[in-house]
Every structure is written in C-alpha cells, then in structure tokens.
C-alpha cells in the first residue's frame, strides 16, 4: 500500500515549546510501527502530525512517496482510531462507518458493501443499527476499527486505542488488531505507553523520550540491546536493575566488591571509569553458594506472581530485583548467590546514559 | 418505619397540594370569570364555578373585539404575538448557534475580543438602550412592522453563551474524526454539532418563545396601528379604561387565550427533552 517516511520532523508550539525535536524514520509498506514512550514524550503529537491534525513545524512527512505536509487529513488516505473512539454519538453504527465514505461521494451500493464487509470481519453485523451508547467498550472499539477499515486507507493510525479497555479485553483486542493489520496488509502506526503492547504488536519499535527518538529497531533488538539507560528501564517488566559500577579491566565491571564479566562492552574504556550496569530481573540466575562469578544477593521479601516470583533485596548494598520460576528455590528471605550471563550485562555511560557496547 | 414514611409522604403531598392550589387558583378564577357576563362580575358575586357565557365571550373576543378599548379582535393580536415570539426565538437560536460555533471552533484575530463584546451586551437589555434602539428602528422605517418588533429583541448574548458552553463540552476527537472523515466546517456543523445540540436548542426555544410572547414595553413603543398590537398590550388596554366599565369577562378570556401558546410550546418541547434524554441514556 504505502510506505511512510518522516524526515527531521519537528513540532514547535507558539510558546516556543519544542514537543518533537527532529524525528526521522521510515516504515516499510505493510509494516507495523509502534511509537512508545512515557506521557509527554511527543509520540501522540508525532502521530497527529502524520494524520494532519497538527501542522508540521519543520521537516517532511510523506505517505507513499507523496509529501503530505500541506495536505488535509481527509486527503492523506489515512484512517485513525482514537483513544476514546470518537464515535458520533447521534449516529448508528452503520452511519458511523459510512459517514466518511458518504462525504467522499462514494456510491451508495459501494458504501453498503464495504460497511457490511467490515462488519463481517469485525463480527459486529448484529450491531449495525445500534447507537454507540448502547455498545460495550470492546464493541465500540470494533466500530472505531470498522470506521477505519471501510475507508481502505494506505495507513492506519492508532492513538492508544486500547487504554480504555479492561486488562482482559485489551489482550484480546491486541491480538485482533495485529491479525487484522496482517490480513489487510495496511501500514500501521500505533501509539502507546504500554510496553507490552509495544513489544507484541510492532515489527518496528520506536522508543521516544522528551521529543526525541531514543531507539528504533525490532522489538527483540530493543529488548536485548537497549541503546540507552532510558530504553533499558522503559522496555521490560519489571524494569531493568541499574547499578553504579566501575570498569575493572577489558570486559570486566565491578559492582562494589563483586566482579562481573560483561561481553558487550567497549574494550577501550579506561580502568576505574565509572559506568552504570544494567541487569534484567529475568536474566539473573540462581547459583550455588560461592560458585565462580557469583554475586551475593540478600533477599528481603518475595512477591508471588504465580508462574514466577519476584525477589526484592540488596545486591552489594543496592536495591535489586530478580525474577525466578516459582519452583526454582524455596521462597524465603535470606542470602542467595546469583550469576548473570555475560552476554546479558548492559553497560551505560553515567552522564549520557548511552549504551557502551561493542558497536 | 413504614408508618413514618407514610406520614412523611402524606406531609409532602399536603404541602405540594397547597402549592398547586396557590398556583392554580388564580388561573381557575380567571377561567371562571371568562365564562360569566359583565354584570355578575361587577356585582362582586363571582361564583367559583363556570358560568353559561363561555362560547359567547370567547367568540366575541376572538372574532369581534371589545367594544371600545382594543377595537381589533384578539385572534389577530395572537397572530401578531405568535409571529413576534417565533421570530425572536428562531432568530436568536440561528444567530447564537452560528456565533458560538465561530467562537468555539475558529481561530481568528480578536476572537476573544468578539466574545467579550457579545458577553458585555448582557448588561444592555432593550430597556437600557431603548431610546437609541427606537431611533434606529424608526429611521429604518420599521415601526409597525414585524421586523421592527422582532429584530431588536433577537440580538442577545444569552444564547451565544449557552451554546458556547455546550460546544466546549463536545470532545475535540469528534472534530478530528470528522476532519479525517472528509467533513468540512459546514458538514461538521450540520452533521455533528446541530444533532448533538437539539436538546439545548429546544430548551433555548422554550425560554425565548416565552420571553418574546411576554414582551410588553417594546411592542408598546413600536406599534401604533391597532392591527399590529400584541395580545399582552391588549390585556393591559382592556383592564385600564378611563371612561368606561372594564369588560372583565373579555379581559379574562383574553388572558386565558394569552396563556395557551406558551403552554403548548412547553408541552411540545417537553416531549423533545424527554426524547433527547432517553436517547442519550441508552
């Protein structure tokens, strides 16, 4: 259908506030791109600039090789699903879906065909005569999606579409959105602050913070090699442990008294230079007491999650969390010994927070 | 507990009934007076039950007119009042919906200045600006016309304020969804804003129709011909007579007739209120 390209896109508000500070990336045709970040990071503004609901202060947005900076939202060939669905409350479900097509002058039988088709795909055929007020949250969500589908757009834009749903429905709709996008083959941009949604939906993950892109990549890449301390702590649940450490030699970092091997770290860092060491709770393994390379971990309390447990405590005098399968150890506070795969030790610059990896 | 509640209910009903009697009794008395002949009323022995002259009195008032005071039959005056009230109500709604839409949804220079100027006119009702308004209407040769009756009363800020407050509660996402759905400003207005405003429009219509119907001072100034009199003026003329007996039975019949259109408007619009409420409740 269409590829979307953003080139150095900026949003500067009248007061001089820079909400988006020069963002560039592109989404291949049929790709599913998720913009994720904390609130106020500029992700929604960026999406609205792609939609044409916000003017673009600088830079260029193109959809399908056509620069759309000066083109209105209706002519951009996009469809958007809003956080609160934005269904027209006074129109029936059918009219909600047909409204945009009618405005574009689509022939009546074509509208009817497309609405019925979308209703069939989304299993809302029985609801076509109802008003939005008579629908449940999940049904409204489907209608909002239906309104997007009937337009057969080149790009779907989703602005936190699942945040008004309860947890169970959210998981279900997440799967459906992904399936739908795959089967229709439409390029999608999806904004969320939920990192689980971001990881599961995307085939291109854009992590944003403070109006800037922190990292772009496949979700697995972003998870395994976070480009900065921000990404490392934002992606992953529970968040990565960040501990202050020092370089103790090539590929060796020291956490207080303990020594840890790290493979993915720049070799040219001078000894004793301070760094921040990131360890994911789920990458930590339990070792036997005094095993080679093991660290002492004083467990203070344990959270039961069913399949896994979270151990909260102190590592080398600093707060630390680890995750372990329920049957792995007996769950009671006290000192245990842990090891970490040297491939899964992340080292970040103290000042910039950038990853100090092997390039 | 049950007995306590019954007692409470009984007290509530008694108080409400007293209230109803207080409000309804003068209306009943007016109705009764309109069904007797002049002699009975002037004797000061008006019974509390309707008399035999109902058809005669109403027929005379509606189609023939009083003997001296108003000259024209009341039917024509009711028509005048109705045209004026409708023009005021519809004109106000038309102007205030459009101005509120402009103020809420358009970004133009001096937008807030325009809003405040409209707002300030709240302090300038017709009674305050009556001389300049009369001068303008007279210069425009609109004395004794329906335009002259209605136009100066159409200009008011209340409707604009009401619709502005209402429009600001319409979520921005609806506007954005409309923009994506290829609806321009006029389509958004026609397809989304107006349908959502129906109950507000109905409420404003009721208030402004009654406001227009009850106008006294302004119609008194701008109408000189008998054929342009409104019913409120007619009642006043019938009651205050200097050199003749007040025809109370006719004045009361006119008063009863003057009450009817506002009552019908309220009843008709009430159904729309309920309809609107029921639809949003679902």
XYZ file of C-alpha atoms in Angstrom:
641
model
C 0.000 0.000 0.000
C 2.284 2.757 1.163
C 5.472 3.437 2.962
C 5.625 6.280 5.435
C 8.723 8.423 5.728
C 9.419 11.050 8.361
C 12.364 13.350 7.733
C 13.574 15.540 10.589
C 10.008 16.256 11.691
C 9.659 18.935 14.352
C 6.757 20.395 16.281
C 7.293 23.774 17.876
C 4.299 25.316 19.617
C 3.505 29.022 19.588
C 5.028 29.468 23.046
C 8.353 28.106 21.768
C 7.926 24.694 23.380
C 9.516 22.014 21.238
C 7.309 18.937 21.554
C 9.026 16.952 18.821
C 12.692 17.723 18.225
C 13.564 16.396 14.816
C 12.445 12.820 14.266
C 13.385 10.744 11.236
C 12.428 7.175 10.427
C 10.566 5.274 7.820
C 8.035 2.476 7.917
C 8.039 -0.028 5.083
C 4.873 -0.831 3.191
C 2.687 -3.064 5.365
C 4.867 -2.537 8.418
C 3.533 -2.163 11.943
C 5.348 0.627 13.709
C 4.754 1.309 17.388
C 5.703 4.616 18.977
C 6.216 4.078 22.667
C 7.292 6.380 25.444
C 6.143 7.991 28.665
C 3.380 10.608 28.571
C 4.521 13.905 27.170
C 7.272 12.381 25.046
C 5.780 13.669 21.812
C 4.551 10.349 20.442
C 0.922 11.419 20.098
C 1.943 14.757 18.597
C 4.012 12.902 16.030
C 1.082 10.660 15.148
C -1.230 13.639 14.839
C 1.236 15.291 12.504
C 1.153 12.191 10.309
C -2.658 12.332 10.468
C -2.698 16.003 9.533
C -4.414 17.090 12.741
C -1.359 19.100 13.771
C 0.699 21.281 11.488
C 4.286 20.229 10.869
C 6.657 22.955 12.100
C 9.675 21.668 10.220
C 10.709 18.601 8.276
C 8.714 16.423 5.965
C 6.160 13.640 6.222
C 5.492 11.557 3.162
C 2.993 8.779 2.662
C 3.530 6.568 -0.369
C 6.221 8.867 -1.808
C 3.898 11.873 -1.642
C 4.840 14.712 0.684
C 1.705 15.396 2.718
C 2.801 18.417 4.798
C 0.263 20.708 3.128
C -2.467 18.110 2.544
C -5.535 17.940 4.790
C -6.297 14.866 6.887
C -9.081 13.665 4.605
C -6.874 13.625 1.517
C -3.937 11.860 3.137
C -5.529 8.474 2.647
C -5.235 7.564 6.306
C -7.676 6.343 8.928
C -7.359 6.916 12.632
C -8.604 5.107 15.706
C -8.829 7.418 18.707
C -8.266 6.628 22.360
C -11.892 7.355 23.284
C -13.050 6.021 19.871
C -14.644 9.392 18.905
C -17.730 7.689 17.527
C -20.521 10.059 16.513
C -22.965 9.553 19.401
C -26.051 10.515 17.403
C -25.398 8.143 14.518
C -25.993 4.419 14.282
C -23.034 2.080 13.969
C -23.752 1.775 10.256
C -23.774 5.542 9.788
C -20.638 5.929 11.845
C -18.818 3.675 9.432
C -20.473 5.064 6.306
C -20.091 8.757 7.156
C -16.600 9.276 5.779
C -17.390 7.412 2.569
C -20.564 9.451 2.059
C -18.592 12.647 2.442
C -16.194 11.426 -0.212
C -19.083 10.811 -2.577
C -18.753 7.042 -2.700
C -21.721 5.367 -4.458
C -24.345 4.020 -2.087
C -24.087 0.342 -3.013
C -20.292 0.518 -2.674
C -20.644 2.037 0.817
C -23.114 -0.657 1.768
C -20.813 -3.378 0.502
C -17.799 -2.023 2.367
C -19.649 -1.454 5.640
C -21.143 -4.952 5.572
C -17.743 -6.415 4.748
C -16.065 -4.567 7.614
C -18.871 -5.563 9.970
C -18.395 -9.183 8.958
C -14.624 -9.041 9.549
C -15.124 -7.486 12.978
C -18.177 -9.602 13.906
C -20.389 -6.587 14.597
C -23.053 -7.321 11.976
C -25.739 -7.582 14.646
C -24.903 -4.134 15.996
C -25.238 -2.044 12.844
C -28.494 -0.354 13.920
C -27.381 0.485 17.438
C -26.085 3.741 18.782
C -22.578 3.928 20.291
C -24.092 4.460 23.757
C -25.719 1.035 23.538
C -22.388 -0.722 22.982
C -19.807 -2.083 25.389
C -16.244 -0.794 25.367
C -14.979 -3.652 23.245
C -17.809 -3.253 20.738
C -17.139 0.470 20.421
C -13.514 -0.350 19.825
C -14.545 -2.621 16.971
C -16.780 0.033 15.465
C -13.901 2.502 15.599
C -11.767 -0.057 13.781
C -14.577 -0.656 11.309
C -14.720 3.039 10.564
C -11.026 2.864 9.759
C -11.288 -0.286 7.640
C -14.126 0.826 5.350
C -12.042 3.677 4.031
C -9.425 1.232 2.711
C -6.685 3.658 3.695
C -2.999 3.438 2.940
C -2.109 3.890 6.590
C -3.869 3.053 9.873
C -3.130 5.367 12.763
C -3.872 4.178 16.295
C -3.730 6.598 19.201
C -3.645 4.473 22.367
C -6.750 2.600 21.198
C -6.773 0.014 23.973
C -6.183 2.154 27.027
C -9.901 2.480 27.841
C -10.455 -1.283 27.914
C -10.068 -3.632 30.845
C -6.978 -5.801 31.031
C -8.513 -8.974 29.633
C -10.188 -7.289 26.695
C -7.013 -5.387 25.976
C -5.076 -8.582 25.398
C -7.835 -9.928 23.170
C -8.125 -6.750 21.081
C -4.357 -6.509 20.811
C -4.265 -9.884 19.110
C -7.159 -8.925 16.864
C -5.550 -5.665 15.787
C -2.385 -7.477 14.871
C -4.269 -10.172 12.927
C -6.374 -7.597 11.144
C -3.394 -5.487 10.164
C -1.621 -8.575 8.831
C -4.579 -9.781 6.812
C -5.299 -6.350 5.337
C -1.616 -5.639 4.758
C -2.027 -1.979 5.615
C 0.851 0.046 7.039
C 0.132 0.961 10.643
C 1.440 3.443 13.171
C 0.416 2.749 16.733
C 0.996 4.978 19.726
C 1.030 3.524 23.221
C 2.671 3.939 26.588
C 2.207 0.258 27.344
C 5.440 -1.553 26.666
C 3.742 -4.940 26.420
C 1.540 -3.658 23.582
C 4.602 -2.097 22.023
C 6.622 -5.310 22.145
C 3.859 -7.603 20.948
C 2.429 -5.533 18.119
C 5.376 -3.924 16.461
C 7.717 -5.056 13.798
C 9.358 -1.680 14.129
C 9.594 -0.234 17.593
C 10.329 3.467 18.077
C 11.084 4.417 21.662
C 10.671 8.120 22.313
C 11.602 10.354 25.211
C 11.470 14.104 25.567
C 10.534 14.712 21.945
C 13.390 12.655 20.610
C 13.831 9.125 19.357
C 15.837 7.028 21.805
C 15.968 3.872 19.747
C 14.462 2.349 16.618
C 14.562 -1.361 15.958
C 12.899 -4.726 16.084
C 11.268 -5.300 19.464
C 13.695 -8.105 20.292
C 16.644 -5.889 19.388
C 15.383 -3.084 21.564
C 14.898 -5.519 24.411
C 18.235 -7.255 24.040
C 20.390 -4.262 23.199
C 18.763 -1.144 24.596
C 20.550 1.877 23.163
C 20.305 3.867 26.366
C 19.564 3.603 30.029
C 16.133 5.138 29.345
C 15.178 2.424 26.867
C 16.608 -0.244 29.148
C 14.407 0.789 32.052
C 11.346 1.594 29.921
C 11.152 -1.674 27.992
C 10.825 -4.762 30.131
C 8.732 -5.526 33.181
C 9.775 -5.425 35.951
C 12.280 -2.779 34.817
C 15.965 -3.446 34.469
C 18.096 -3.001 37.582
C 20.579 -0.175 37.153
C 23.570 -0.298 39.478
C 26.527 2.062 39.650
C 29.806 0.273 38.859
C 33.307 0.801 37.564
C 35.339 -0.648 34.722
C 37.768 -3.148 36.201
C 39.506 -4.159 33.007
C 38.508 -5.151 29.466
C 35.170 -6.860 29.688
C 35.078 -6.754 33.466
C 32.922 -4.477 35.619
C 32.959 -4.135 39.370
C 29.833 -3.662 41.481
C 31.225 -2.660 44.833
C 33.247 -5.700 45.918
C 31.753 -8.033 43.369
C 33.210 -8.616 39.918
C 31.056 -9.266 36.864
C 32.011 -10.317 33.374
C 30.415 -8.324 30.529
C 30.911 -9.280 26.901
C 29.091 -6.499 25.133
C 31.127 -3.575 26.412
C 33.601 -1.304 24.726
C 37.159 -2.521 25.233
C 38.797 0.916 25.205
C 37.278 2.194 28.432
C 39.960 3.147 30.944
C 40.041 1.179 34.184
C 38.246 2.692 37.169
C 35.980 4.836 34.937
C 32.501 4.914 36.439
C 29.663 3.283 34.474
C 26.126 2.150 35.109
C 25.442 -1.538 34.890
C 22.063 -2.848 33.844
C 20.809 -6.322 34.759
C 17.334 -7.515 33.795
C 15.494 -9.271 36.665
C 14.702 -12.187 34.358
C 18.338 -12.621 33.237
C 19.555 -13.314 36.728
C 20.087 -16.981 37.630
C 20.492 -18.647 40.942
C 23.879 -20.272 41.539
C 25.248 -22.486 44.239
C 26.969 -20.747 47.117
C 30.434 -19.443 46.244
C 30.240 -20.579 42.590
C 32.643 -18.892 40.171
C 31.487 -15.387 39.232
C 28.526 -15.477 41.575
C 27.272 -12.463 43.487
C 25.698 -12.439 46.944
C 22.064 -11.242 46.945
C 20.284 -10.554 50.206
C 16.601 -11.265 49.636
C 14.318 -9.154 51.805
C 10.883 -10.089 50.555
C 9.253 -12.072 47.826
C 6.331 -11.251 45.533
C 4.393 -14.216 44.224
C 3.241 -13.872 40.600
C 2.070 -17.420 40.044
C 4.384 -18.655 37.319
C 7.289 -16.657 38.676
C 8.375 -14.907 41.813
C 9.995 -11.531 42.274
C 12.785 -11.362 44.823
C 13.383 -7.913 46.238
C 16.514 -7.237 48.184
C 20.031 -5.807 48.207
C 22.887 -6.583 45.860
C 26.206 -5.155 47.021
C 24.262 -2.786 49.235
C 21.931 -1.531 46.453
C 18.242 -2.255 45.823
C 17.833 -5.106 43.374
C 15.043 -7.230 41.906
C 15.256 -10.653 40.347
C 12.683 -12.901 38.775
C 12.759 -16.683 39.097
C 10.477 -19.571 38.275
C 8.340 -20.487 41.267
C 9.778 -23.964 41.787
C 13.396 -22.883 41.457
C 14.116 -22.103 45.071
C 12.281 -22.134 48.287
C 10.777 -18.759 48.788
C 12.097 -17.268 51.959
C 14.259 -14.243 52.696
C 17.996 -14.647 53.241
C 21.253 -14.608 51.290
C 21.388 -16.408 47.967
C 24.007 -16.464 45.223
C 23.308 -15.362 41.690
C 25.039 -15.259 38.308
C 24.338 -13.381 35.111
C 25.105 -14.479 31.564
C 27.997 -12.170 30.462
C 26.096 -11.577 27.193
C 23.251 -10.070 29.168
C 25.146 -7.494 31.135
C 24.404 -3.998 29.849
C 26.795 -1.122 30.450
C 25.759 2.519 30.107
C 27.550 5.835 30.210
C 26.998 7.600 33.541
C 26.473 11.046 32.002
C 24.668 10.456 28.710
C 23.036 7.153 29.558
C 24.174 5.819 26.165
C 24.991 2.155 25.771
C 28.709 1.420 25.907
C 28.505 -1.606 23.674
C 30.843 -3.060 21.134
C 29.380 -1.053 18.284
C -40.501 2.743 59.783
C -43.248 2.118 57.265
C -45.675 4.310 59.161
C -43.071 7.060 59.494
C -42.588 7.011 55.794
C -46.313 7.142 55.128
C -46.606 10.118 57.385
C -43.693 11.793 55.611
C -45.281 11.098 52.234
C -48.586 12.468 53.448
C -46.978 15.692 54.632
C -45.156 16.047 51.341
C -48.392 15.541 49.430
C -50.243 18.036 51.579
C -47.580 20.689 51.103
C -47.448 20.040 47.370
C -51.231 20.185 47.128
C -51.290 23.524 48.916
C -48.680 24.754 46.453
C -50.716 23.542 43.494
C -53.838 25.239 44.844
C -51.996 28.503 45.381
C -50.642 28.442 41.832
C -53.749 27.085 40.145
C -56.456 29.060 41.941
C -55.879 32.407 40.172
C -55.850 30.562 36.849
C -59.115 28.874 37.730
C -60.595 32.186 38.808
C -59.537 33.751 35.513
C -61.184 30.910 33.651
C -64.369 31.170 35.697
C -64.517 34.942 35.186
C -64.227 34.433 31.445
C -67.405 32.344 31.459
C -69.786 34.813 33.139
C -71.309 38.042 31.929
C -70.115 41.510 32.945
C -72.967 42.089 35.370
C -72.174 39.071 37.514
C -68.513 40.033 37.838
C -69.148 43.664 38.602
C -71.626 42.724 41.316
C -68.690 41.236 43.146
C -70.531 37.914 43.447
C -68.469 35.825 41.108
C -69.173 32.134 41.768
C -66.300 29.618 41.836
C -67.880 27.506 39.100
C -68.038 28.256 35.342
C -70.993 30.188 34.014
C -73.065 29.894 30.818
C -71.350 32.570 28.707
C -68.211 30.649 27.733
C -68.829 30.409 23.999
C -70.295 33.865 23.728
C -67.372 35.566 25.487
C -64.659 33.711 23.620
C -66.407 34.144 20.303
C -66.678 37.848 20.890
C -63.067 38.247 21.987
C -61.573 36.119 19.226
C -63.566 37.301 16.247
C -65.313 40.580 17.041
C -63.226 42.500 19.560
C -64.092 44.612 22.565
C -66.497 47.465 22.255
C -64.012 50.280 22.731
C -60.580 49.595 24.092
C -58.785 47.398 21.582
C -61.069 47.589 18.585
C -59.403 44.661 16.765
C -60.359 41.042 17.517
C -57.901 39.108 19.677
C -57.223 36.441 17.053
C -55.210 38.930 15.010
C -53.300 40.008 18.090
C -52.482 36.422 18.934
C -51.158 36.044 15.426
C -49.002 39.159 15.903
C -47.681 37.885 19.205
C -47.057 34.460 17.756
C -45.131 35.828 14.774
C -43.070 38.053 17.048
C -42.309 35.296 19.554
C -41.416 32.789 16.849
C -39.213 35.332 15.061
C -37.427 36.179 18.304
C -36.954 32.552 19.346
C -35.849 31.247 15.956
C -33.785 34.341 15.183
C -31.947 34.119 18.479
C -31.234 30.432 18.029
C -29.992 30.965 14.476
C -27.685 33.839 15.414
C -26.389 32.363 18.636
C -25.664 28.901 17.224
C -23.642 30.441 14.409
C -21.784 32.925 16.594
C -20.997 30.320 19.241
C -19.760 27.944 16.529
C -17.461 30.649 15.195
C -16.144 31.500 18.645
C -15.512 27.911 19.703
C -14.226 26.311 16.509
C -12.468 29.037 14.528
C -9.182 30.722 15.292
C -9.383 34.268 14.005
C -7.864 37.550 15.193
C -9.791 39.219 18.031
C -11.784 36.063 18.641
C -11.811 36.594 22.388
C -12.477 40.313 21.926
C -15.530 39.410 19.851
C -16.650 37.017 22.554
C -16.315 39.611 25.297
C -18.159 42.239 23.266
C -21.036 39.783 22.858
C -20.793 38.979 26.540
C -20.992 42.639 27.575
C -24.302 43.082 25.716
C -25.813 41.036 28.537
C -25.622 44.245 30.531
C -27.558 46.139 27.878
C -31.094 44.766 27.610
C -33.648 46.573 25.444
C -34.911 48.624 28.390
C -31.478 50.219 28.841
C -30.860 51.056 25.189
C -34.462 51.794 24.406
C -34.049 55.291 23.017
C -31.214 54.610 20.526
C -32.880 51.356 19.530
C -36.162 53.112 18.892
C -34.360 55.788 16.874
C -32.680 53.185 14.679
C -35.868 51.218 14.130
C -37.742 54.409 13.309
C -35.013 55.618 10.916
C -35.130 52.260 9.176
C -38.918 52.768 8.776
C -39.623 49.591 10.662
C -42.245 50.986 13.043
C -45.452 48.958 12.836
C -43.713 46.038 11.129
C -42.865 42.547 12.319
C -39.165 43.238 11.646
C -39.331 46.229 13.945
C -40.974 44.128 16.633
C -38.560 41.217 16.466
C -35.124 42.341 15.272
C -34.034 44.444 18.268
C -35.006 41.648 20.633
C -33.149 38.995 18.651
C -29.762 40.479 19.440
C -28.736 38.975 22.775
C -25.828 37.182 24.312
C -27.622 34.569 26.391
C -28.000 32.100 23.524
C -24.421 32.584 22.385
C -23.159 31.901 25.895
C -25.351 28.842 26.300
C -24.205 27.298 23.025
C -20.579 28.238 23.620
C -20.603 26.360 26.914
C -22.308 23.405 25.269
C -19.966 23.284 22.258
C -16.973 23.304 24.552
C -18.188 20.017 26.036
C -18.184 18.306 22.617
C -14.958 16.262 22.588
C -12.237 17.523 20.232
C -11.870 13.995 18.927
C -15.254 14.292 17.219
C -13.960 17.284 15.291
C -10.791 15.407 14.440
C -12.694 12.299 13.405
C -14.869 14.499 11.200
C -11.823 16.052 9.607
C -10.456 12.614 8.816
C -13.908 11.631 7.531
C -13.666 14.447 4.985
C -16.271 16.628 6.689
C -15.513 20.324 6.283
C -16.578 23.013 8.767
C -20.121 23.202 7.413
C -20.608 19.422 7.336
C -19.273 19.115 10.881
C -21.733 21.809 11.930
C -24.683 20.249 10.133
C -23.971 16.569 10.773
C -22.476 16.587 14.253
C -22.845 19.858 16.141
C -26.529 20.511 15.379
C -27.764 16.952 16.062
C -25.890 16.965 19.366
C -27.357 20.371 20.255
C -31.030 19.505 19.682
C -31.961 19.418 23.350
C -30.103 22.671 24.035
C -31.868 24.246 21.061
C -35.232 23.036 22.386
C -34.501 24.494 25.814
C -33.483 27.824 24.376
C -36.545 27.828 22.116
C -38.891 27.438 25.074
C -37.208 30.184 27.061
C -37.036 32.618 24.163
C -40.554 31.932 22.885
C -41.974 32.799 26.276
C -39.650 35.799 26.526
C -40.886 37.005 23.136
C -44.534 36.267 23.884
C -44.413 38.227 27.130
C -42.811 41.353 25.643
C -44.706 44.487 26.637
C -42.574 47.630 26.595
C -41.004 47.254 23.184
C -44.205 46.351 21.256
C -45.948 49.219 23.019
C -43.342 51.626 21.602
C -43.006 50.420 18.042
C -46.628 49.639 17.259
C -49.140 52.395 16.695
C -51.655 50.683 14.429
C -54.364 48.596 16.055
C -53.678 45.801 13.575
C -50.098 45.419 14.884
C -50.997 45.169 18.587
C -49.825 42.159 20.547
C -52.001 40.288 22.987
C -50.110 41.448 26.084
C -50.778 45.058 25.147
C -54.408 44.192 24.523
C -54.891 42.812 28.037
C -53.391 45.939 29.507
C -55.632 48.160 27.372
C -58.734 46.192 28.319
C -58.109 46.474 32.045
C -57.132 50.129 32.260
C -60.088 52.062 30.965
C -60.746 55.635 31.967
C -64.234 56.397 30.764
C -65.935 53.009 30.561
C -66.564 49.891 32.623
C -63.833 47.303 32.346
C -65.246 44.320 30.452
C -63.718 41.852 32.873
C -65.167 38.785 31.247
C -63.480 39.728 27.960
C -60.190 40.694 29.582
C -60.126 37.352 31.422
C -60.921 35.448 28.242
C -58.050 37.255 26.520
C -55.773 36.378 29.432
C -56.747 32.712 29.116
C -56.031 32.816 25.393
C -52.693 34.536 26.033
C -51.672 31.669 28.291
C -52.307 28.939 25.753
C -49.440 29.244 23.215
C -46.643 29.258 25.834
C -48.275 26.249 27.479
C -48.411 24.412 24.153
C -44.777 25.265 23.442
C -43.690 23.940 26.822
C -45.683 20.734 26.396
C -44.433 20.165 22.842
C -40.794 20.822 23.722
C -41.001 18.744 26.862
C -41.527 15.722 24.652
C -38.355 16.589 22.763
C -36.442 16.955 26.010
C -37.576 13.534 27.112
C -36.773 12.042 23.724
C -33.297 13.507 23.822
C -32.727 12.347 27.357
C -33.935 8.827 26.637
C -31.704 8.537 23.590
C -28.572 9.600 25.417
C -29.441 7.440 28.392
C -29.460 4.310 26.274
